[in-house]
Amino acid sequence: MRIRTFILTVIAALALCLPSQAQEEVTLTETSESDVQLRLRAGLEVPIGRKWEFAWSEQMRLHNNLANFDKIVSSVGFGYKPWRFLKLEAQYGFVNERTSKTDNDTGIKTTDWQIRHRLNFDVTGSVRWGRVKLSLRERLRVQFRTDSVNKYEHPDPELSLRSRLKGAVNLNNARWEPYAFVELYTTLNAPAAVSNYLKQPLKYDNYINRVRVGVGTEMKLSNSSKLDFYYMLHFNRSYDARYKGKSGDLKSWELEKKCAHVICIDYKFKL
């Protein structure tokens, strides 16, 4: 009888202890939305000798069905073309981005503008067959944040690889050049979800988080200027983990999906 009483006492004690120590399992949830966006950009190219060039551009983006400014990007960079079929570029971008942030403890959501610093390193190879031109661009992007973030939720700096395959056709009058492209974004240091970031080491779960498919045309206005009109279908998917600030436990884990119809107009002037 004493042994039985002892066993029941131990089981009851364990039952009281387990709820306070065990974490409620968090399952992956999915959200999806669609949007219509607009991107306007103006740029200047200045040749430096035969193989070098300096480039500057300003871009403005609208999202939320064209109702809100989403981002302003100011960029400067240099390009080097050692051979006709190969171009190397390095670019710095000053990004003013509208962001939303939710407090881990209170759940209050705030929206403000945050500054990002962006570095792009491009390698573009191209070949021509008559009037047809094919090009492949590989872009390594490094983006730095200026706000304080949890590295388990957002990497800083954020590393990604963008791979774009583009095909263009030069028409007989050489004024119009229609083209099509497909581009993949691959994360290089995206954090994976862990049950408690205070007790577990940082893990990574890299994946293709964006796919872009676009069609457009370049229109030559003069020997020194041209317009670029294109439509882009943008598929965005990203994993978003949120943790409780005090305990470190995983609070939510979401797969956010977005399909955006993007209209883009670029103007470029070359000295």
PDB file of C-alpha atoms in Angstrom, residues 56-159:
ATOM      1  CA  TRP A  56      23.708  56.788 -60.737  1.00  0.00           C
ATOM      2  CA  SER A  57      19.964  56.196 -60.384  1.00  0.00           C
ATOM      3  CA  GLU A  58      16.941  57.125 -58.277  1.00  0.00           C
ATOM      4  CA  GLN A  59      13.967  54.798 -57.882  1.00  0.00           C
ATOM      5  CA  MET A  60      10.550  55.239 -56.299  1.00  0.00           C
ATOM      6  CA  ARG A  61       8.210  52.329 -55.531  1.00  0.00           C
ATOM      7  CA  LEU A  62       4.504  52.239 -54.771  1.00  0.00           C
ATOM      8  CA  HIS A  63       2.644  49.257 -53.358  1.00  0.00           C
ATOM      9  CA  ASN A  64      -0.658  48.397 -51.671  1.00  0.00           C
ATOM     10  CA  ASN A  65      -2.480  48.777 -55.000  1.00  0.00           C
ATOM     11  CA  LEU A  66      -0.506  51.981 -55.700  1.00  0.00           C
ATOM     12  CA  ALA A  67      -1.836  53.614 -52.510  1.00  0.00           C
ATOM     13  CA  ASN A  68       1.416  53.912 -50.515  1.00  0.00           C
ATOM     14  CA  PHE A  69       5.073  54.700 -51.033  1.00  0.00           C
ATOM     15  CA  ASP A  70       6.955  51.534 -50.266  1.00  0.00           C
ATOM     16  CA  LYS A  71      10.591  52.331 -50.948  1.00  0.00           C
ATOM     17  CA  ILE A  72      13.000  54.971 -52.266  1.00  0.00           C
ATOM     18  CA  VAL A  73      16.371  53.731 -53.534  1.00  0.00           C
ATOM     19  CA  SER A  74      19.366  55.934 -54.407  1.00  0.00           C
ATOM     20  CA  SER A  75      22.192  54.026 -56.116  1.00  0.00           C
ATOM     21  CA  VAL A  76      25.705  54.716 -57.353  1.00  0.00           C
ATOM     22  CA  GLY A  77      28.147  52.250 -58.851  1.00  0.00           C
ATOM     23  CA  PHE A  78      30.854  51.381 -61.325  1.00  0.00           C
ATOM     24  CA  GLY A  79      30.882  48.949 -64.223  1.00  0.00           C
ATOM     25  CA  TYR A  80      33.842  47.319 -65.946  1.00  0.00           C
ATOM     26  CA  LYS A  81      33.682  45.465 -69.255  1.00  0.00           C
ATOM     27  CA  PRO A  82      36.938  43.631 -69.966  1.00  0.00           C
ATOM     28  CA  TRP A  83      35.433  41.847 -72.972  1.00  0.00           C
ATOM     29  CA  ARG A  84      32.345  42.311 -75.100  1.00  0.00           C
ATOM     30  CA  PHE A  85      30.633  39.264 -73.601  1.00  0.00           C
ATOM     31  CA  LEU A  86      31.423  39.957 -69.919  1.00  0.00           C
ATOM     32  CA  LYS A  87      30.555  42.826 -67.559  1.00  0.00           C
ATOM     33  CA  LEU A  88      31.422  43.292 -63.878  1.00  0.00           C
ATOM     34  CA  GLU A  89      29.581  45.773 -61.650  1.00  0.00           C
ATOM     35  CA  ALA A  90      29.674  46.993 -58.052  1.00  0.00           C
ATOM     36  CA  GLN A  91      26.880  49.154 -56.670  1.00  0.00           C
ATOM     37  CA  TYR A  92      25.928  50.846 -53.409  1.00  0.00           C
ATOM     38  CA  GLY A  93      22.268  51.565 -52.642  1.00  0.00           C
ATOM     39  CA  PHE A  94      20.821  53.845 -49.962  1.00  0.00           C
ATOM     40  CA  VAL A  95      17.365  52.444 -49.220  1.00  0.00           C
ATOM     41  CA  ASN A  96      14.582  54.212 -47.348  1.00  0.00           C
ATOM     42  CA  GLU A  97      12.017  51.478 -46.743  1.00  0.00           C
ATOM     43  CA  ARG A  98       8.600  51.491 -45.122  1.00  0.00           C
ATOM     44  CA  THR A  99       8.464  48.647 -42.610  1.00  0.00           C
ATOM     45  CA  SER A 100       6.040  47.156 -40.096  1.00  0.00           C
ATOM     46  CA  LYS A 101       7.207  45.852 -36.737  1.00  0.00           C
ATOM     47  CA  THR A 102       5.320  43.922 -34.064  1.00  0.00           C
ATOM     48  CA  ASP A 103       6.472  44.050 -30.438  1.00  0.00           C
ATOM     49  CA  ASN A 104       7.190  40.511 -29.225  1.00  0.00           C
ATOM     50  CA  ASP A 105       5.675  41.069 -25.783  1.00  0.00           C
ATOM     51  CA  THR A 106       2.756  43.455 -26.326  1.00  0.00           C
ATOM     52  CA  GLY A 107       1.798  42.453 -29.885  1.00  0.00           C
ATOM     53  CA  ILE A 108       1.456  46.127 -30.876  1.00  0.00           C
ATOM     54  CA  LYS A 109       2.209  46.725 -34.569  1.00  0.00           C
ATOM     55  CA  THR A 110       3.908  49.944 -35.694  1.00  0.00           C
ATOM     56  CA  THR A 111       4.835  51.242 -39.148  1.00  0.00           C
ATOM     57  CA  ASP A 112       7.719  53.570 -39.868  1.00  0.00           C
ATOM     58  CA  TRP A 113      10.574  54.257 -42.305  1.00  0.00           C
ATOM     59  CA  GLN A 114      13.865  52.430 -41.891  1.00  0.00           C
ATOM     60  CA  ILE A 115      17.191  52.984 -43.625  1.00  0.00           C
ATOM     61  CA  ARG A 116      19.001  50.095 -45.290  1.00  0.00           C
ATOM     62  CA  HIS A 117      22.456  50.002 -46.852  1.00  0.00           C
ATOM     63  CA  ARG A 118      22.746  47.693 -49.850  1.00  0.00           C
ATOM     64  CA  LEU A 119      25.725  46.364 -51.792  1.00  0.00           C
ATOM     65  CA  ASN A 120      25.372  44.569 -55.142  1.00  0.00           C
ATOM     66  CA  PHE A 121      28.138  42.674 -56.911  1.00  0.00           C
ATOM     67  CA  ASP A 122      27.197  41.596 -60.456  1.00  0.00           C
ATOM     68  CA  VAL A 123      28.725  39.310 -63.062  1.00  0.00           C
ATOM     69  CA  THR A 124      26.896  39.321 -66.419  1.00  0.00           C
ATOM     70  CA  GLY A 125      27.758  37.129 -69.388  1.00  0.00           C
ATOM     71  CA  SER A 126      26.048  37.529 -72.774  1.00  0.00           C
ATOM     72  CA  VAL A 127      26.062  35.982 -76.260  1.00  0.00           C
ATOM     73  CA  ARG A 128      24.498  37.066 -79.564  1.00  0.00           C
ATOM     74  CA  TRP A 129      23.072  35.117 -82.487  1.00  0.00           C
ATOM     75  CA  GLY A 130      22.149  37.637 -85.150  1.00  0.00           C
ATOM     76  CA  ARG A 131      19.521  39.896 -83.598  1.00  0.00           C
ATOM     77  CA  VAL A 132      18.963  37.654 -80.573  1.00  0.00           C
ATOM     78  CA  LYS A 133      20.870  38.319 -77.346  1.00  0.00           C
ATOM     79  CA  LEU A 134      20.940  36.015 -74.310  1.00  0.00           C
ATOM     80  CA  SER A 135      22.416  37.076 -70.981  1.00  0.00           C
ATOM     81  CA  LEU A 136      22.867  35.541 -67.546  1.00  0.00           C
ATOM     82  CA  ARG A 137      23.428  37.784 -64.545  1.00  0.00           C
ATOM     83  CA  GLU A 138      24.503  36.557 -61.124  1.00  0.00           C
ATOM     84  CA  ARG A 139      24.123  39.143 -58.364  1.00  0.00           C
ATOM     85  CA  LEU A 140      25.369  38.790 -54.801  1.00  0.00           C
ATOM     86  CA  ARG A 141      23.445  41.173 -52.561  1.00  0.00           C
ATOM     87  CA  VAL A 142      24.510  42.215 -49.064  1.00  0.00           C
ATOM     88  CA  GLN A 143      22.013  44.352 -47.139  1.00  0.00           C
ATOM     89  CA  PHE A 144      22.634  45.994 -43.756  1.00  0.00           C
ATOM     90  CA  ARG A 145      19.922  47.168 -41.383  1.00  0.00           C
ATOM     91  CA  THR A 146      20.131  50.226 -39.137  1.00  0.00           C
ATOM     92  CA  ASP A 147      17.574  49.111 -36.534  1.00  0.00           C
ATOM     93  CA  SER A 148      18.162  46.643 -33.726  1.00  0.00           C
ATOM     94  CA  VAL A 149      16.916  43.150 -34.598  1.00  0.00           C
ATOM     95  CA  ASN A 150      16.934  39.641 -33.209  1.00  0.00           C
ATOM     96  CA  LYS A 151      19.306  37.646 -35.438  1.00  0.00           C
ATOM     97  CA  TYR A 152      17.027  34.606 -35.020  1.00  0.00           C
ATOM     98  CA  GLU A 153      14.234  36.605 -36.712  1.00  0.00           C
ATOM     99  CA  HIS A 154      16.148  38.752 -39.226  1.00  0.00           C
ATOM    100  CA  PRO A 155      19.714  38.293 -40.490  1.00  0.00           C
ATOM    101  CA  ASP A 156      21.988  41.333 -40.439  1.00  0.00           C
ATOM    102  CA  PRO A 157      23.615  41.586 -42.866  1.00  0.00           C
ATOM    103  CA  GLU A 158      21.211  39.745 -45.146  1.00  0.00           C
ATOM    104  CA  LEU A 159      22.864  37.754 -47.928  1.00  0.00           C
TER     105      LEU A 159
END
